CSV table of C-alpha atoms in Angstrom, one decimal:
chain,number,residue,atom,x,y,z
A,1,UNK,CA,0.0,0.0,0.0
A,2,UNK,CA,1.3,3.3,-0.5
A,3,UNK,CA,2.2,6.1,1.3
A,4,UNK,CA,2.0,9.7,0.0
A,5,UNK,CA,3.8,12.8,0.5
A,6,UNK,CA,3.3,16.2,-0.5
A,7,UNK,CA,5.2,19.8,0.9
A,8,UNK,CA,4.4,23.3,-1.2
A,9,UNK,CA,1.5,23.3,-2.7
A,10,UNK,CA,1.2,26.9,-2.4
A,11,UNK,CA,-2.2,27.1,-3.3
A,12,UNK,CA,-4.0,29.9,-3.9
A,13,UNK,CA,-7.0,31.0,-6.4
A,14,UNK,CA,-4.7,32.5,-9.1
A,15,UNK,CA,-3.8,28.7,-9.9
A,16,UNK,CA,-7.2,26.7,-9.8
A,17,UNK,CA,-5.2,23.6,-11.5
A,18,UNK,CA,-3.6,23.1,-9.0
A,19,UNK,CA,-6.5,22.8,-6.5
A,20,UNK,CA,-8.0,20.7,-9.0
A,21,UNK,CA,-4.8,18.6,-9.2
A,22,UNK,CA,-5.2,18.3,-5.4
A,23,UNK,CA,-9.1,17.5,-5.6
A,24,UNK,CA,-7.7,14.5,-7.8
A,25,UNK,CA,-5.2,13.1,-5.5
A,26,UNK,CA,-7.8,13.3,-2.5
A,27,UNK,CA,-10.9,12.1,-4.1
A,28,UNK,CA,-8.8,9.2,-6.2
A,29,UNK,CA,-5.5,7.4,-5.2
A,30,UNK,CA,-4.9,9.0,-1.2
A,31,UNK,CA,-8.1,7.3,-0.3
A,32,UNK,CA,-6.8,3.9,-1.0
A,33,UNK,CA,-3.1,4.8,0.3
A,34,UNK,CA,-2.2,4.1,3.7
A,35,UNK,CA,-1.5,7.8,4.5
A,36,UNK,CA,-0.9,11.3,2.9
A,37,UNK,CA,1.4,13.4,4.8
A,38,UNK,CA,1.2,17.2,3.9
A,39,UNK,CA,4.8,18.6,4.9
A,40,UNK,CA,4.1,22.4,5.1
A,41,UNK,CA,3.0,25.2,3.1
A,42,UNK,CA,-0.3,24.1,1.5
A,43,UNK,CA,-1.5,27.5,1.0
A,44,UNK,CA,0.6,30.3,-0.9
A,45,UNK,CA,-0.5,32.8,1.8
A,46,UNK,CA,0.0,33.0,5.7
A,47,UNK,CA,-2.3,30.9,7.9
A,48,UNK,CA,-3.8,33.1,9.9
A,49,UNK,CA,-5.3,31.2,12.6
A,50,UNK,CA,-8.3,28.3,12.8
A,51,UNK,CA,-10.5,31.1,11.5
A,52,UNK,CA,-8.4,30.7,8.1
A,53,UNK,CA,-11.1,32.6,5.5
A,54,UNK,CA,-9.1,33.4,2.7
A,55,UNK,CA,-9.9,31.8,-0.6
A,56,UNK,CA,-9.7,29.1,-1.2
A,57,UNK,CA,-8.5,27.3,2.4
A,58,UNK,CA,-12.2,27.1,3.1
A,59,UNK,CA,-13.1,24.9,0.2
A,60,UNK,CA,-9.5,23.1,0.8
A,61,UNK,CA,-10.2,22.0,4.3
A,62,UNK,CA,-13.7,20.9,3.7
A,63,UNK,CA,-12.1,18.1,0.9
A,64,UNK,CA,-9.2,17.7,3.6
A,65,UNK,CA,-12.2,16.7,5.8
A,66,UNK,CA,-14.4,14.8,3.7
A,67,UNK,CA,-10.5,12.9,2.6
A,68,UNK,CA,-10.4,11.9,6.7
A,69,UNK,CA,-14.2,11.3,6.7
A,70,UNK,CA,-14.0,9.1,4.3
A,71,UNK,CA,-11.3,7.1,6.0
A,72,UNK,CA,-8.2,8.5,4.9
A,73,UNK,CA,-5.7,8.9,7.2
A,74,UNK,CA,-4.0,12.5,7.1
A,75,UNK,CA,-0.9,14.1,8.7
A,76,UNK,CA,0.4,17.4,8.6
A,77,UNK,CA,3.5,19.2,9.2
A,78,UNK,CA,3.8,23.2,9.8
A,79,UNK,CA,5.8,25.1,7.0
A,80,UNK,CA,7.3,28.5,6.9
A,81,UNK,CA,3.5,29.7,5.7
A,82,UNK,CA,1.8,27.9,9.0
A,83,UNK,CA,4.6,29.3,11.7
A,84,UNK,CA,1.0,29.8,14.1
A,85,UNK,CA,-0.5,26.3,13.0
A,86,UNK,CA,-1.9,24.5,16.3
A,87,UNK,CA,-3.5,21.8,17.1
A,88,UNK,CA,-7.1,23.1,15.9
A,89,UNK,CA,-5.9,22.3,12.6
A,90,UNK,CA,-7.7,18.5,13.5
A,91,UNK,CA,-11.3,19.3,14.0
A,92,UNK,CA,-10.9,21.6,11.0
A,93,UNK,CA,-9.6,18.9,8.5
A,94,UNK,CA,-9.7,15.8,10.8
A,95,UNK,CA,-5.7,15.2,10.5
A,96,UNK,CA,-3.2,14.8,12.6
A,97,UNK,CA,-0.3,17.8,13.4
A,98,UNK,CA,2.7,16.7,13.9
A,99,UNK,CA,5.9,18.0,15.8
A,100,UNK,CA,8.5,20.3,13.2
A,101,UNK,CA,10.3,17.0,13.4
A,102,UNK,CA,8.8,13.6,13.4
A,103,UNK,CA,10.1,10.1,13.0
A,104,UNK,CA,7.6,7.8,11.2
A,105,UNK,CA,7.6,4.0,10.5
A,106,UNK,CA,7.0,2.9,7.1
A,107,UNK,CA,7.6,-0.8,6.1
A,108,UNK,CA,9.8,-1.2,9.0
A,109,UNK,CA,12.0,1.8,8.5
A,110,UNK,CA,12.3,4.5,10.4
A,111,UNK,CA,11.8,7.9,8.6
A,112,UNK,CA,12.6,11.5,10.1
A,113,UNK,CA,9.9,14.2,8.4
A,114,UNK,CA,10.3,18.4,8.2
A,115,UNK,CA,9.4,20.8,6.6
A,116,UNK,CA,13.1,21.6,5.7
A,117,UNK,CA,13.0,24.9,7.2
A,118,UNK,CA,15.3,24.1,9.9
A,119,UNK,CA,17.5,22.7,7.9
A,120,UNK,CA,18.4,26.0,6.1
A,121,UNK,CA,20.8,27.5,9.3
A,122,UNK,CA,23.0,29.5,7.1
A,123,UNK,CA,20.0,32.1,6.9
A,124,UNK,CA,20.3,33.6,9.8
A,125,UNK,CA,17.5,35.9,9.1
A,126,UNK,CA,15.1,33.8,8.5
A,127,UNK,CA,15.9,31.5,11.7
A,128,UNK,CA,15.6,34.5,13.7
A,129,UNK,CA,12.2,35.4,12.3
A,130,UNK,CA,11.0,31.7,12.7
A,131,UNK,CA,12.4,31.7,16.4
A,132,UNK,CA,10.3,35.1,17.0
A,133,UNK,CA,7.0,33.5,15.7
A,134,UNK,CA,7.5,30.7,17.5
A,135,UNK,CA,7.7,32.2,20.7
A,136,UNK,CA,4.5,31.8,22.8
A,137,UNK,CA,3.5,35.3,23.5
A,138,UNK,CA,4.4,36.3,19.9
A,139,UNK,CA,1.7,33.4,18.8
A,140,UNK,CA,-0.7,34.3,21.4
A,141,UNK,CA,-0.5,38.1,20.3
A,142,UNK,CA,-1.2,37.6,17.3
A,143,UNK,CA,-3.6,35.2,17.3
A,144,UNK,CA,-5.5,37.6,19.6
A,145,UNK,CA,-5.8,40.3,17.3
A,146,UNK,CA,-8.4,40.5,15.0
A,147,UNK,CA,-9.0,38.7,11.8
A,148,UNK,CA,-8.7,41.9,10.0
A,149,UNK,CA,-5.5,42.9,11.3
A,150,UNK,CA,-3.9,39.8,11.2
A,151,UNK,CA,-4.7,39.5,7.1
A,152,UNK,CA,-3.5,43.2,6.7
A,153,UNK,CA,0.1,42.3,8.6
A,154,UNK,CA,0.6,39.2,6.9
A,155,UNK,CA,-0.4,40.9,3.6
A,156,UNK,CA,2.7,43.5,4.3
A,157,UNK,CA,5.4,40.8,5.2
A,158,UNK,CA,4.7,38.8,1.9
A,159,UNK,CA,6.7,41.4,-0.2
A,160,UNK,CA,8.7,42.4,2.6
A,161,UNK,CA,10.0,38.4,2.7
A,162,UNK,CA,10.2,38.4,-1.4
A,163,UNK,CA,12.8,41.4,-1.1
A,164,UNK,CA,15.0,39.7,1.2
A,165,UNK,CA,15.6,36.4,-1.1
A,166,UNK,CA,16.4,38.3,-3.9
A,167,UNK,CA,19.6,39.6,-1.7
A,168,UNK,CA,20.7,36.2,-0.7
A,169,UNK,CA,22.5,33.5,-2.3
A,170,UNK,CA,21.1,30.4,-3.3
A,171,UNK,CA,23.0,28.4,-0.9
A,172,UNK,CA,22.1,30.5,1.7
A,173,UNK,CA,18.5,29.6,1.6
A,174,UNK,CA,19.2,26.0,0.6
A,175,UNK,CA,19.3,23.2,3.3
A,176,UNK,CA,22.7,23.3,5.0
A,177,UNK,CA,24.2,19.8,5.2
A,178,UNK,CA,26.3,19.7,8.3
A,179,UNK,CA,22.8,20.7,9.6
A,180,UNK,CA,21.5,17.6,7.5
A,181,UNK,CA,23.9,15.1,8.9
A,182,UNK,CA,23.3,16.8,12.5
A,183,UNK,CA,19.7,16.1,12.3
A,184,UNK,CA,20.0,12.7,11.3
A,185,UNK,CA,22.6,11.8,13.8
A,186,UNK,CA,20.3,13.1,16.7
A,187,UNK,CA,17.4,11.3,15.9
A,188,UNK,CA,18.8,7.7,14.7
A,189,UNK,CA,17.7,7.6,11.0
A,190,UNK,CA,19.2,6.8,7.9
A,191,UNK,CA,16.3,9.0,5.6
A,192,UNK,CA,15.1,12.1,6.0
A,193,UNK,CA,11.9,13.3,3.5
A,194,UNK,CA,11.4,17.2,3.8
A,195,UNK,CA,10.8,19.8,1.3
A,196,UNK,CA,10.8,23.8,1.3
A,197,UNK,CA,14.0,24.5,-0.9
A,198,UNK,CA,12.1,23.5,-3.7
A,199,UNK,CA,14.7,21.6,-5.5
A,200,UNK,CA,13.4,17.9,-5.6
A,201,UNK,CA,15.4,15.5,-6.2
A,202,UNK,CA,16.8,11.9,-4.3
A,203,UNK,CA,20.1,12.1,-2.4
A,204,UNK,CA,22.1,9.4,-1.2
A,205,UNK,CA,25.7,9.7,1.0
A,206,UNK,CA,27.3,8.0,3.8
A,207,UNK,CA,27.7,9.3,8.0
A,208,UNK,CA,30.2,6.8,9.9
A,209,UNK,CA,29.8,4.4,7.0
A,210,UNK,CA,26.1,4.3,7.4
A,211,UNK,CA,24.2,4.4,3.7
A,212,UNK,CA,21.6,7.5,4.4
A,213,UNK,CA,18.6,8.6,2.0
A,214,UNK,CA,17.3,12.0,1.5
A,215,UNK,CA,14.2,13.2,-0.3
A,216,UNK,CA,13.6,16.5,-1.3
A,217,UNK,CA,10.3,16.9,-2.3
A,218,UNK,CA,8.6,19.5,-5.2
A,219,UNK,CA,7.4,22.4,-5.1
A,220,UNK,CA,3.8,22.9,-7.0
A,221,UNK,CA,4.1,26.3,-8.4
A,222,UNK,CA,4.7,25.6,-11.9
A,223,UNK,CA,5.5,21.4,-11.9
A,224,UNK,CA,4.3,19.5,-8.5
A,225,UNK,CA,5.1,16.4,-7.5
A,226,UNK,CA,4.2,13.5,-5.0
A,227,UNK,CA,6.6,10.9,-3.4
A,228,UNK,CA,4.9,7.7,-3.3
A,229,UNK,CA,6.7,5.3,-1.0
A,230,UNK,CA,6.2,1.5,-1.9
A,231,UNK,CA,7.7,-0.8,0.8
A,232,UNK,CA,11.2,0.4,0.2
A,233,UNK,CA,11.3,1.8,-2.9
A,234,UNK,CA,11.1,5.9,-3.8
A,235,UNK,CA,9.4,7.4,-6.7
A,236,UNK,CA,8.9,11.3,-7.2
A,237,UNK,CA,6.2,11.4,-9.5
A,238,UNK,CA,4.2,14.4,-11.1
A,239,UNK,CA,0.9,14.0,-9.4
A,240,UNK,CA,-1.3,13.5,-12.9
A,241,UNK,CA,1.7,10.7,-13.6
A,242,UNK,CA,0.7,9.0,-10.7
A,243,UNK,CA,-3.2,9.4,-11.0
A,244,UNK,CA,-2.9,8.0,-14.5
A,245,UNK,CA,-0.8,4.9,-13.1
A,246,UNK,CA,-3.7,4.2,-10.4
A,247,UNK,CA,-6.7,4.3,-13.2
């Protein structure tokens, strides 16, 4: 049986096909799979608390909750978009939230999940803006104010974020991998699935002589892609590849 995994979907009503694409996967193939895990930023804007209201995350959590309703099983991680994600997100879609970094069991294996935001240390600025939203009173502040203001502040650090990538350098925003190999180390594993750099792709290397596996899964802005895992085997698939395999 498989098990699905999907990170940056980014969705948002300037690209309908890609909510249909997503309609697809949930109505079709994820209902017979043993799980789809959602690893962060499923919407292109900023989640703005379990009162979410901007288009479309209302019509996208009523088909996440008719997916768990119907039986599927659905986990979900926070992104860089869902910093103030909390556990409400369960009665609103029926899935699971799990911690930034979680160690799953598929065919007997052992696999450490993130969003891959915490795995890019050499942006310091961005780490210190994570570690800021984090904090509890910053969550419970904002979460407190209204809806209104929360959309208009969240509207203004969208372009003020865009600016600041277009100084840095592309390895400064990719995943670091001395903070790869940490990671791993500390939690026991030998694969690692996470997305957010969007650069998908399979990567295989050694620590201490010990074969390790990491998956980078695909953005969904222009492509998109879903990693179906198969007992032990990997495939990163566009997601209408994969629907036409499963009809």
């Amino acid at each position: 049986m498989d098990t699905l995994f999907i990170s940056d979907v980014h969705l948002c009503q300037e690209r309908p096909e890609k909510l249909a694409l997503l309609q697809a996967l949930l109505r079709g193939p994820a209902r017979e799979a043993h799980a789809l895990y959602i690893l962060g930023d499923l919407f292109e804007h900023f989640w703005l608390g379990n009162d979410e209201r901007t288009p479309p995350a209302p019509q996208v959590l009523s088909e996440l909750k008719d997916f768990t309703a119907s039986g599927g099983q659905l986990f979900i991680l926070r992104g860089n978009r869902e910093l103030v994600l909390d556990r409400g997100i369960t009665e609103l879609t029926g899935g699971k939230l799990l911690p930034d970094l979680s160690i799953v069991e598929i065919a007997g294996k052992q696999i450490l999940l993130c969003h891959g935001d915490i795995l890019c240390s050499r942006d310091i600025g961005y780490q210190t803006y994570r570690q800021f939203m984090e904090h509890s009173a910053t969550r419970s502040l904002f979460l407190a104010l209204p809806y209104g203001v929360r959309s208009f502040l969240a509207r203004g650090l969208r372009p003020l974020m865009r600016r600041s990538l277009q100084y840095k350098r592309p390895e400064i925003v990719d995943a670091d991998q001395n903070t790869i190999e940490q990671v791993i180390r500390s939690h026991g594993v030998a694969e690692l699935i996470h997305g957010h750099t969007h650069r998908p792709g399979i990567h295989h290397f050694a620590i201490n002589g010990r074969e390790i596996r990491r998956i980078v899964l695909g953005d969904w802005y222009e492509d998109d892609s879903v990693l179906v895992c198969r007992g032990d085997q990997r495939h990163l698939l566009r997601v209408q590849d994969y629907l036409n395999q499963m009809t």
